[in-house]
PDB file of C-alpha atoms in Angstrom:
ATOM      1  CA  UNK A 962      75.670   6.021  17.886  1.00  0.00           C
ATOM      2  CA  UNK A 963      75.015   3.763  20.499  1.00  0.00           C
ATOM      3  CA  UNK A 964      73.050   5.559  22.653  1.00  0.00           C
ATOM      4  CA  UNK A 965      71.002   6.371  19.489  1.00  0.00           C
ATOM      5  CA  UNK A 966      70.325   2.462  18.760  1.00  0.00           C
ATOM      6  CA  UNK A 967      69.400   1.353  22.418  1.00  0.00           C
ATOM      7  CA  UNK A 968      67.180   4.624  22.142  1.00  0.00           C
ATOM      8  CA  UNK A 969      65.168   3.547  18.988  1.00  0.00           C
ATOM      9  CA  UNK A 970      65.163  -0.150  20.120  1.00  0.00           C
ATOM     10  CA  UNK A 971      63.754   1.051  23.566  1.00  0.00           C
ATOM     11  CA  UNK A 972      61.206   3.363  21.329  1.00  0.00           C
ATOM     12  CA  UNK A 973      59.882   0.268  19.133  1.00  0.00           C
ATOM     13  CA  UNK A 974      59.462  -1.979  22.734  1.00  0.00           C
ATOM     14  CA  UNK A 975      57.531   0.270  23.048  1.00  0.00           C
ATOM     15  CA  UNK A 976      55.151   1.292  20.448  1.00  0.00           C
ATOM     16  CA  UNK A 977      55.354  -2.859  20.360  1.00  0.00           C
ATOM     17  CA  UNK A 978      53.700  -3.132  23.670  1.00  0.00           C
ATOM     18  CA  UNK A 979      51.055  -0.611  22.679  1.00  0.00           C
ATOM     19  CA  UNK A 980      49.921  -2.467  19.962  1.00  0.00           C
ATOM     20  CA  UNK A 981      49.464  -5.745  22.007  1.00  0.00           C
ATOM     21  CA  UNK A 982      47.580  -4.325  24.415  1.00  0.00           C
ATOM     22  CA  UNK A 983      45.366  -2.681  21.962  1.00  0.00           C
ATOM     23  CA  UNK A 984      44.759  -6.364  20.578  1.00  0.00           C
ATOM     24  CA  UNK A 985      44.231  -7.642  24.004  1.00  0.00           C
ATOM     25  CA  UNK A 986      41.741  -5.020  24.987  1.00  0.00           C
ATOM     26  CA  UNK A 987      40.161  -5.600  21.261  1.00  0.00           C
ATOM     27  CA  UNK A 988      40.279  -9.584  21.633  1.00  0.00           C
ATOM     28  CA  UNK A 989      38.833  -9.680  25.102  1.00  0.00           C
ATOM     29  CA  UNK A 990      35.552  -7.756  24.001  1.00  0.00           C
ATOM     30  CA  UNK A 991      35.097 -10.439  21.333  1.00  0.00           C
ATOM     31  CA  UNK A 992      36.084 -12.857  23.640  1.00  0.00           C
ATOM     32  CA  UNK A 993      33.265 -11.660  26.035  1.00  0.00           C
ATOM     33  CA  UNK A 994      30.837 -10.741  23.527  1.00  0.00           C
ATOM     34  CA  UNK A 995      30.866 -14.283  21.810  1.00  0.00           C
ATOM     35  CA  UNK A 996      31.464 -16.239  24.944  1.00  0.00           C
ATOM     36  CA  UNK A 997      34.275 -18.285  23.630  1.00  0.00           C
ATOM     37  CA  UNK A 998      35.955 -18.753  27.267  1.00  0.00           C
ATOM     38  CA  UNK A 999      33.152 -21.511  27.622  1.00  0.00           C
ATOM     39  CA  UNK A1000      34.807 -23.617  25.215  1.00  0.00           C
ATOM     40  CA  UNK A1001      38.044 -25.571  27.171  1.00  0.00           C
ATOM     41  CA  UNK A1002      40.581 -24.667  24.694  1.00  0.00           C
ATOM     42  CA  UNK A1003      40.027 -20.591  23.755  1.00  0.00           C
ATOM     43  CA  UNK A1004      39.343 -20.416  19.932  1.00  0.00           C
ATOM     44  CA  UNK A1005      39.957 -16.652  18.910  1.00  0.00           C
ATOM     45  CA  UNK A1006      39.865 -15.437  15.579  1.00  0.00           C
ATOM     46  CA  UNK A1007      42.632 -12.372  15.279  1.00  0.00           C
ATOM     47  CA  UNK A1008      41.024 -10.685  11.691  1.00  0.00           C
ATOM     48  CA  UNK A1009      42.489  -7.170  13.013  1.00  0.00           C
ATOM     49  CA  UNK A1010      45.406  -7.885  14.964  1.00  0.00           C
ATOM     50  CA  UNK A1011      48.803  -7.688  13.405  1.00  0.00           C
ATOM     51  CA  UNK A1012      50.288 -10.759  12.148  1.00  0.00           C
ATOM     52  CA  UNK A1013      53.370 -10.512  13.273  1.00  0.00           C
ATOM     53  CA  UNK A1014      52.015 -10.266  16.970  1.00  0.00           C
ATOM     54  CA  UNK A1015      49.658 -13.242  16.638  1.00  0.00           C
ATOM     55  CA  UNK A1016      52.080 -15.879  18.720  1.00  0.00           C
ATOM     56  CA  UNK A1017      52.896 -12.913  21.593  1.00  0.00           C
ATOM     57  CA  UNK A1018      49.247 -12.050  21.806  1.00  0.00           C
ATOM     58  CA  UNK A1019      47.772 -15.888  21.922  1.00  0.00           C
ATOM     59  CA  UNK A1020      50.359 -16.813  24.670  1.00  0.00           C
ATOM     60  CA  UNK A1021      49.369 -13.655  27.031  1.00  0.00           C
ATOM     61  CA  UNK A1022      45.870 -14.485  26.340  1.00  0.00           C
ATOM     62  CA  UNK A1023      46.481 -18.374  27.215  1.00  0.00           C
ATOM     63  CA  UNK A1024      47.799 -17.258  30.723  1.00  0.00           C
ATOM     64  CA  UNK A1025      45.059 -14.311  31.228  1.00  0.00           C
ATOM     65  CA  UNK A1026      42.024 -16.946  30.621  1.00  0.00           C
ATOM     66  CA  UNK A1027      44.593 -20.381  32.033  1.00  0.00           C
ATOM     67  CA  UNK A1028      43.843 -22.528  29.181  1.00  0.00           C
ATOM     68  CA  UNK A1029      45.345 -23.042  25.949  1.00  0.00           C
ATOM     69  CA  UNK A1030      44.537 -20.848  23.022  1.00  0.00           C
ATOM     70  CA  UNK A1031      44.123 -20.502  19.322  1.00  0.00           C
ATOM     71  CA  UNK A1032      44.656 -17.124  17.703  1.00  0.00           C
ATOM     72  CA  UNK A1033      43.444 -18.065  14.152  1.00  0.00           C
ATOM     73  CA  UNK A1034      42.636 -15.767  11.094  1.00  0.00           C
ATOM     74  CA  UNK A1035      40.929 -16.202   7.592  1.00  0.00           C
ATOM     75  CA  UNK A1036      43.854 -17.689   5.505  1.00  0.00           C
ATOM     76  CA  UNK A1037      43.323 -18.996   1.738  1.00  0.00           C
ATOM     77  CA  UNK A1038      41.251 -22.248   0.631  1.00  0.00           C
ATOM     78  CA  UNK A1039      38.557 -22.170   3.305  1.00  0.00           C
ATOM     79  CA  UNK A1040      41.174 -22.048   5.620  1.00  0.00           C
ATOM     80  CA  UNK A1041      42.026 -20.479   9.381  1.00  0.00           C
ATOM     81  CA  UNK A1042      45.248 -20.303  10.639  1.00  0.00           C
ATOM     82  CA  UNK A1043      47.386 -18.745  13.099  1.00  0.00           C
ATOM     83  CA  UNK A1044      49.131 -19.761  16.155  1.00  0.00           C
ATOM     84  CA  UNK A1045      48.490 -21.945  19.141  1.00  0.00           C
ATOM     85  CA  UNK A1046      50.130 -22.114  23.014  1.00  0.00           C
ATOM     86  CA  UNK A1047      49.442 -24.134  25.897  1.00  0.00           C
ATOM     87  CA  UNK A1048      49.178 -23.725  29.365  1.00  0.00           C
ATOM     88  CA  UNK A1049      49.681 -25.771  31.889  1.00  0.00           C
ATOM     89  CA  UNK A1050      50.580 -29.034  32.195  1.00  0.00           C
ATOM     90  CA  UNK A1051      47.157 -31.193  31.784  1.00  0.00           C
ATOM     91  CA  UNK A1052      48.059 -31.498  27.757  1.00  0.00           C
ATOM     92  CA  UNK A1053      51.248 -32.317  27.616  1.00  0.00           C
ATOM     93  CA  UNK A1054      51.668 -31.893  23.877  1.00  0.00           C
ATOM     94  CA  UNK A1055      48.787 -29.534  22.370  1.00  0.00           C
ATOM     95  CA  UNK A1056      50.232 -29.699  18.711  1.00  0.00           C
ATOM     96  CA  UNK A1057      50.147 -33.439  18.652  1.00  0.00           C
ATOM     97  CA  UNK A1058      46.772 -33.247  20.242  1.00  0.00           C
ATOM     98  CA  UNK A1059      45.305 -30.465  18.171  1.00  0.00           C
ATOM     99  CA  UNK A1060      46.491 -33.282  14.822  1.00  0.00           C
ATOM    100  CA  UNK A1061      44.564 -36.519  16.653  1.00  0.00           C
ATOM    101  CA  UNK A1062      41.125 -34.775  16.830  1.00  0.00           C
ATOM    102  CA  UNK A1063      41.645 -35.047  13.245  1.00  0.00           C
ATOM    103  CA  UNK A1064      40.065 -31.568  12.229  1.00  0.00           C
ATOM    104  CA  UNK A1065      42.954 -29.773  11.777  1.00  0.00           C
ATOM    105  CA  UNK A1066      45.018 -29.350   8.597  1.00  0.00           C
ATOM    106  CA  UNK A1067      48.381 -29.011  10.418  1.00  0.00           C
ATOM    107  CA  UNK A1068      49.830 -27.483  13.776  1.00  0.00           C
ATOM    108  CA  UNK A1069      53.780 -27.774  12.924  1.00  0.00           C
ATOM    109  CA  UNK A1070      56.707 -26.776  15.574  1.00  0.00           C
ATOM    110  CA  UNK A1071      57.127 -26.747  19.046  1.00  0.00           C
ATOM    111  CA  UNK A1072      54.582 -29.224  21.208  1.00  0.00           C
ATOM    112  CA  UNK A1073      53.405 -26.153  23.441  1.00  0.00           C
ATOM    113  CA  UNK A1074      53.874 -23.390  21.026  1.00  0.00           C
ATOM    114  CA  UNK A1075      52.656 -24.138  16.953  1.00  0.00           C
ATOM    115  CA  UNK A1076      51.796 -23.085  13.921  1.00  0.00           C
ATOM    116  CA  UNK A1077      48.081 -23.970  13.303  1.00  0.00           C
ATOM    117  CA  UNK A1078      45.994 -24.541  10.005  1.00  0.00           C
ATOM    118  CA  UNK A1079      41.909 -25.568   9.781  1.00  0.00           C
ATOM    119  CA  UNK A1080      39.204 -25.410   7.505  1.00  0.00           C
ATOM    120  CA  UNK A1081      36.176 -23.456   8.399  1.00  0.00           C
ATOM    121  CA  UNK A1082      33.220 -25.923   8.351  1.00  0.00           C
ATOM    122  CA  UNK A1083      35.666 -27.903  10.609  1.00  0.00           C
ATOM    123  CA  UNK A1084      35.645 -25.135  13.643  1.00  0.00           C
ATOM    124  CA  UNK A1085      32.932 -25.893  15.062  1.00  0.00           C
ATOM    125  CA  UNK A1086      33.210 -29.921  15.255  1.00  0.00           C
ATOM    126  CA  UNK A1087      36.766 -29.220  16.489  1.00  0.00           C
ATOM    127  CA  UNK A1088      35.142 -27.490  19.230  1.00  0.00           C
ATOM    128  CA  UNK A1089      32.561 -29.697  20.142  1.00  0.00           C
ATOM    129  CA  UNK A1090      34.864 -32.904  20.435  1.00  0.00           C
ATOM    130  CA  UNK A1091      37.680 -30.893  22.579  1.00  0.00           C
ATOM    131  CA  UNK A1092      34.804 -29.772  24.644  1.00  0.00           C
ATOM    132  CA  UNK A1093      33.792 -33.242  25.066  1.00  0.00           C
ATOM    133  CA  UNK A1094      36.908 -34.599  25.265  1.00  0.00           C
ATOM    134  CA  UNK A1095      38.571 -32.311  28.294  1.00  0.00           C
ATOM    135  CA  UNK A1096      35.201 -31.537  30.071  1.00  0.00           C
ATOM    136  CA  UNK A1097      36.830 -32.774  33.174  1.00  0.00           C
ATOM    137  CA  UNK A1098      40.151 -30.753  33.003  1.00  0.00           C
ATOM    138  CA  UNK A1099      40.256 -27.575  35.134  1.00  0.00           C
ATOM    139  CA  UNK A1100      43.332 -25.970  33.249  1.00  0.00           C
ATOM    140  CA  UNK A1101      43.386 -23.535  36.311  1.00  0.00           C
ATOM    141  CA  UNK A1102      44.803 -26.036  38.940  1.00  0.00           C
ATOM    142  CA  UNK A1103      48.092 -26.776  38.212  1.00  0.00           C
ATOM    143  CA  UNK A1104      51.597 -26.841  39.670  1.00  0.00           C
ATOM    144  CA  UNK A1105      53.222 -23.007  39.205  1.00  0.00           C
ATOM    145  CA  UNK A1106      56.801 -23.322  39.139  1.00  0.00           C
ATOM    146  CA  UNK A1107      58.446 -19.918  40.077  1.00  0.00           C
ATOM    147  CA  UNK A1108      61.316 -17.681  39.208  1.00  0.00           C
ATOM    148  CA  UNK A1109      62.015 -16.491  41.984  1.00  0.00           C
ATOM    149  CA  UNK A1110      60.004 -14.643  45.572  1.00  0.00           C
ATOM    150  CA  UNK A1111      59.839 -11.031  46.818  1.00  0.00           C
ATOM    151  CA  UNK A1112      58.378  -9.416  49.455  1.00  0.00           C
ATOM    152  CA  UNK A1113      56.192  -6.295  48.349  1.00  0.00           C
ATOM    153  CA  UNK A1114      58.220  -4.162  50.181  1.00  0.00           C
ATOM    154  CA  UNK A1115      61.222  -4.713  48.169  1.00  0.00           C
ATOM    155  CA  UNK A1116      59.655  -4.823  45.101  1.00  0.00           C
ATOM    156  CA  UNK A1117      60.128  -1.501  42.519  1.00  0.00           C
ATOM    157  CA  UNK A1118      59.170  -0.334  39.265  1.00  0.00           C
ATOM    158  CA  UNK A1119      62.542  -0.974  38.355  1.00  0.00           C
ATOM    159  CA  UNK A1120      62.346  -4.932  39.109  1.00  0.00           C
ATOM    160  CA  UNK A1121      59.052  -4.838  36.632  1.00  0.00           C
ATOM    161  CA  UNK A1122      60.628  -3.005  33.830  1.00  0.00           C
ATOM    162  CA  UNK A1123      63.793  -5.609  33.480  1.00  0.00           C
ATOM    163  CA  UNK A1124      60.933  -8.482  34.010  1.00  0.00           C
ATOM    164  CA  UNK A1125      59.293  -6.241  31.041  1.00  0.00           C
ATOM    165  CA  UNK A1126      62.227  -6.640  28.936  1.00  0.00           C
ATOM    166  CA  UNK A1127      62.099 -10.181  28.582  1.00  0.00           C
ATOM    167  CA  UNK A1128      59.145 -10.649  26.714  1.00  0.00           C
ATOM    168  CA  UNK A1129      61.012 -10.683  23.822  1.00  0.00           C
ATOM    169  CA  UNK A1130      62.672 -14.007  24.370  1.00  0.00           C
ATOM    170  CA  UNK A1131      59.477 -15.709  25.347  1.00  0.00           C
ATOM    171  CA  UNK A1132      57.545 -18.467  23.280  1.00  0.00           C
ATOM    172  CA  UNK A1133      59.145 -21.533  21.458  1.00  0.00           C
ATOM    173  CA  UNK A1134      59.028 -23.283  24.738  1.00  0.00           C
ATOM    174  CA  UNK A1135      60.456 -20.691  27.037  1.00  0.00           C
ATOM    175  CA  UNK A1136      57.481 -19.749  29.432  1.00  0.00           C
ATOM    176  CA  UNK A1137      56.890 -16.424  30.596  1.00  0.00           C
ATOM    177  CA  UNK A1138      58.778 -15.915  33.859  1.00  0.00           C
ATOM    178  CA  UNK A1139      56.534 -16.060  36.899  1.00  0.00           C
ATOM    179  CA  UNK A1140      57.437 -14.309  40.681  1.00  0.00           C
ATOM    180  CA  UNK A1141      55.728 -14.531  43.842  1.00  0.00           C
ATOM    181  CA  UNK A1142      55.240 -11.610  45.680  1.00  0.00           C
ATOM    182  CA  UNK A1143      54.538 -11.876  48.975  1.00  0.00           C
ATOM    183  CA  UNK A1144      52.558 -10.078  51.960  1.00  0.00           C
ATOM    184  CA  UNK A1145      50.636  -8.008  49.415  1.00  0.00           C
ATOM    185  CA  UNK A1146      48.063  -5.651  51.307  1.00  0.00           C
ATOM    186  CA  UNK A1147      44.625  -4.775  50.231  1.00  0.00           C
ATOM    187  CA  UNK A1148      41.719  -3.280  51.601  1.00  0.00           C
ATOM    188  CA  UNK A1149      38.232  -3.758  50.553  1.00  0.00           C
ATOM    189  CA  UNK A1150      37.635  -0.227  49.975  1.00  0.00           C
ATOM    190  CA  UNK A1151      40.020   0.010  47.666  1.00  0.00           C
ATOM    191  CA  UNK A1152      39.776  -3.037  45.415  1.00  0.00           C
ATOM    192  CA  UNK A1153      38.756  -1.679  42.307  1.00  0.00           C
ATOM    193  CA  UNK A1154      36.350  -4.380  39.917  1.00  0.00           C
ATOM    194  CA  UNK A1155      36.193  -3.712  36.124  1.00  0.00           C
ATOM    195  CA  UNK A1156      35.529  -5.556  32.857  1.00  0.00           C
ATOM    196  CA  UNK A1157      31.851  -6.193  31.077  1.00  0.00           C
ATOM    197  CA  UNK A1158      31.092  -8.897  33.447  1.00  0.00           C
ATOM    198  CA  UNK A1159      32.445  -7.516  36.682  1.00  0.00           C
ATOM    199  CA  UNK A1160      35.105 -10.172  36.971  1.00  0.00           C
ATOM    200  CA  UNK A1161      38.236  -8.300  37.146  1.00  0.00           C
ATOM    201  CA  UNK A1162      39.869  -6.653  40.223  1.00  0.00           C
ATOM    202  CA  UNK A1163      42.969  -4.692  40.528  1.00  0.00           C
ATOM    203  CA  UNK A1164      44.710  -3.031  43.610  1.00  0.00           C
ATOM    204  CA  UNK A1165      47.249  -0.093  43.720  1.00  0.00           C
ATOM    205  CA  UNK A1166      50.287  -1.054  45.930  1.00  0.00           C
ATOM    206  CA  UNK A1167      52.268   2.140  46.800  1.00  0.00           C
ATOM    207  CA  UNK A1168      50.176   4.482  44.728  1.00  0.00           C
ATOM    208  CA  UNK A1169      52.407   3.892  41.600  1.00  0.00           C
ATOM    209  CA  UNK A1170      52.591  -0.630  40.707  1.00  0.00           C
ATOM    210  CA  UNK A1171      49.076  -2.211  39.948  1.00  0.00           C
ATOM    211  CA  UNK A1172      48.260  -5.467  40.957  1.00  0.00           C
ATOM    212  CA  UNK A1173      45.167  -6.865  38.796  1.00  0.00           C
ATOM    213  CA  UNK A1174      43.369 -10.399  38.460  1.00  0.00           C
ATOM    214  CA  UNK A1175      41.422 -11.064  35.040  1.00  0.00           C
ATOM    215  CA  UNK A1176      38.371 -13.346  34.623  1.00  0.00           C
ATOM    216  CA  UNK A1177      37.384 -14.477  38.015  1.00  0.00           C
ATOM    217  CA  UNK A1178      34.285 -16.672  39.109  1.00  0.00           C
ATOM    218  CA  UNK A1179      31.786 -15.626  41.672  1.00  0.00           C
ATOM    219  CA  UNK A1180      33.655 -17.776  43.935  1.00  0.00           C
ATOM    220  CA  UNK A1181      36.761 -15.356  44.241  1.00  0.00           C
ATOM    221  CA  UNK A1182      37.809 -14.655  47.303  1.00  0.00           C
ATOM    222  CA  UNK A1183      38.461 -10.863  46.723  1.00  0.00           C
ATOM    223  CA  UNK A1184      35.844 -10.492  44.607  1.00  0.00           C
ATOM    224  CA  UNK A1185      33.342 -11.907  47.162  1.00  0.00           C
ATOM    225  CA  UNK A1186      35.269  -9.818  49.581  1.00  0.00           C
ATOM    226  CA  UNK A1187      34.713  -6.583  47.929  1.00  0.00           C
ATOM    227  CA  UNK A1188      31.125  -7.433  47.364  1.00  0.00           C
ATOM    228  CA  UNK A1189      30.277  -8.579  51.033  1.00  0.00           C
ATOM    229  CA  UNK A1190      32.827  -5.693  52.782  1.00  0.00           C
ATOM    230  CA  UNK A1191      32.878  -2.105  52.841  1.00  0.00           C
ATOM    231  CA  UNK A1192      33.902  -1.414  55.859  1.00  0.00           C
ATOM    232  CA  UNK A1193      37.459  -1.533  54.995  1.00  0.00           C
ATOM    233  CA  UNK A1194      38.408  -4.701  56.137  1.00  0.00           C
ATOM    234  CA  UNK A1195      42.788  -5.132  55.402  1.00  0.00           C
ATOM    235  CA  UNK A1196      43.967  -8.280  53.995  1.00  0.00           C
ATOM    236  CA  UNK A1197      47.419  -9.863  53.094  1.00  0.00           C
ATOM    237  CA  UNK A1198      47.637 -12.038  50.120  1.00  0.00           C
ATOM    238  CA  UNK A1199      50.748 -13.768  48.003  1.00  0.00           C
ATOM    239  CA  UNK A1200      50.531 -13.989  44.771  1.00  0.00           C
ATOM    240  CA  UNK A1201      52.177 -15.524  41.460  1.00  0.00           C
ATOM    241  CA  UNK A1202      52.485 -12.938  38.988  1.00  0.00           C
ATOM    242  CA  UNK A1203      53.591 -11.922  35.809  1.00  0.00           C
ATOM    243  CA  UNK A1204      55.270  -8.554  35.627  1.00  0.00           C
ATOM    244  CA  UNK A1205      55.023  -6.153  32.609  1.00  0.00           C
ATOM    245  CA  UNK A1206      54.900  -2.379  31.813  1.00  0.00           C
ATOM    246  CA  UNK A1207      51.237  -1.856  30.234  1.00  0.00           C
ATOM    247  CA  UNK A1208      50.905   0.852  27.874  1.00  0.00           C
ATOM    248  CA  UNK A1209      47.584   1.927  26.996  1.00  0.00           C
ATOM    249  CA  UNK A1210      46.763   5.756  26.033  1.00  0.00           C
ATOM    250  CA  UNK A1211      49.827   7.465  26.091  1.00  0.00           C
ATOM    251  CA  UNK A1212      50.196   6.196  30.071  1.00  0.00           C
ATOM    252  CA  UNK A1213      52.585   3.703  31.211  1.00  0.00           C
ATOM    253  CA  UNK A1214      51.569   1.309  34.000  1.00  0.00           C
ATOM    254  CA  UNK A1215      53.902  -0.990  35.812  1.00  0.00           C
ATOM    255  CA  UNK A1216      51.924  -4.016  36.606  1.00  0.00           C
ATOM    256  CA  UNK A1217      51.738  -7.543  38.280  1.00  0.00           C
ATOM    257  CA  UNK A1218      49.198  -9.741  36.086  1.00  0.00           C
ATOM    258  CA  UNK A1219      48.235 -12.487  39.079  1.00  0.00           C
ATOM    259  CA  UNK A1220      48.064 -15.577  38.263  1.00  0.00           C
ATOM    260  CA  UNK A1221      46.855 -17.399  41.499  1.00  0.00           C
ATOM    261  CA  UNK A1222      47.137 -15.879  44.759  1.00  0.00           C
ATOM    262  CA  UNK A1223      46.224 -16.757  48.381  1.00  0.00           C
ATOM    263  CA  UNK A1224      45.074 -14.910  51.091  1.00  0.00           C
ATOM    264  CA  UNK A1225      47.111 -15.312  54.214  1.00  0.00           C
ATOM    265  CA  UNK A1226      45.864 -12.869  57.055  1.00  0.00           C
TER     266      UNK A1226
END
């Protein structure tokens, strides 16, 4: 009976995963198409992504574009609303923030992670005065405080998937755990770039755990790297990452999600 039970529960982790990173890969098209990482706090509207996924999916898209985001949907009375999660440290309280621009109908619970309410014809000015108002924060340089550090060599698929089975206890002010892995090799020839605008890079450590960088500028080092490089130049970086097991078409990937790295030789 037991094993029955942890087998199910493992079963819906899973089929849970796969529907987050469908809404990810969904979200991040509209998120490209409609250019709404220019605005300093992300405002994404989730008509199409299951409810009951809306807080998961808002905080893993906070820490993929490092700023706080809104994952808001058409509600009743005019109304969007949805969930909101900081990152960072540069607001320390986004719910009582959110309340003071005076747009919003409510943002109830936790100062980092909130319930969110706001009337339609008030989007845009929300927008506009947040823009105005933070246009000299760079959410992207902050202090990273770590769980713990590994050398590549001693890190397995194994150490990923228990990582992977804490994302259930994330959110309501418990941040997603965050590991630096050290002495990570890559070779220009073999950095792969993806995504609509080119700005995504992952690596292959071992042939078998991915290590991958969303939404970069032109100023990336690896990027600029891969771009200027192909004669196969080997370089060493350490990174902070967040670990996970991505499902996506019937394959399972274990995966580092890098949050900053540097290069070191």
């Amino acid at each position: 009976m037991q094993e029955m039970v942890a087998r199910l529960a493992t079963n819906l982790k899973a089929k849970q995963n796969r529907e987050i990173d469908k809404s990810l890969e969904y979200l991040r098209g509209l998120i490209d198409k409609n250019e709404w990482n220019k605005n300093k706090i992300l405002f994404v509207d989730a008509d199409g992504v299951d409810y009951s996924f809306t807080g998961l999916v808002a905080m893993r898209l906070s820490s993929e574009y490092q700023k706080p985001c809104l994952l808001i949907r058409k509600s009743k009375d005019n109304t969007f609303a949805g969930s909101g999660r900081n990152y960072g440290n540069q607001i320390e309280n986004l719910r009582d923030y959110l309340l003071e621009t005076g747009f919003f109908e409510f943002a109830s619970g936790h100062p980092s992670a909130m319930g969110i309410g706001i009337k339609i014809e008030n989007i845009k000015p929300a927008i506009e005065k947040i823009n105005e108002q933070l246009k000299d924060i760079n959410f992207g340089e902050f202090i990273h405080y770590i769980d713990f550090v590994i050398n590549v060599e001693n890190l397995t698929i194994d150490i990923i998937k228990e990582m992977n089975e804490l994302y259930d206890y994330y959110g309501n002010g418990i941040e997603e755990s965050l590991v630096l892995v050290e002495n990570i090799p890559v070779n220009t020839n073999e950095i792969e770039v993806t995504g609509k605008l080119e700005d995504t890079w992952k690596v292959i450590y071992n042939n078998e755990i991915q290590f991958i960088k969303f939404k970069n500028n032109e100023n990336d080092i690896i990027l600029k790297a891969r771009k200027n490089d192909w004669s196969g130049e080997n370089l060493k970086i350490n990174a902070i990452c967040k670990m996970s097991i991505n499902e996506y078409g019937g394959v399972s990937t274990p995966q580092c999600i890098i949050v900053d790295y540097e290069v070191v030789e």
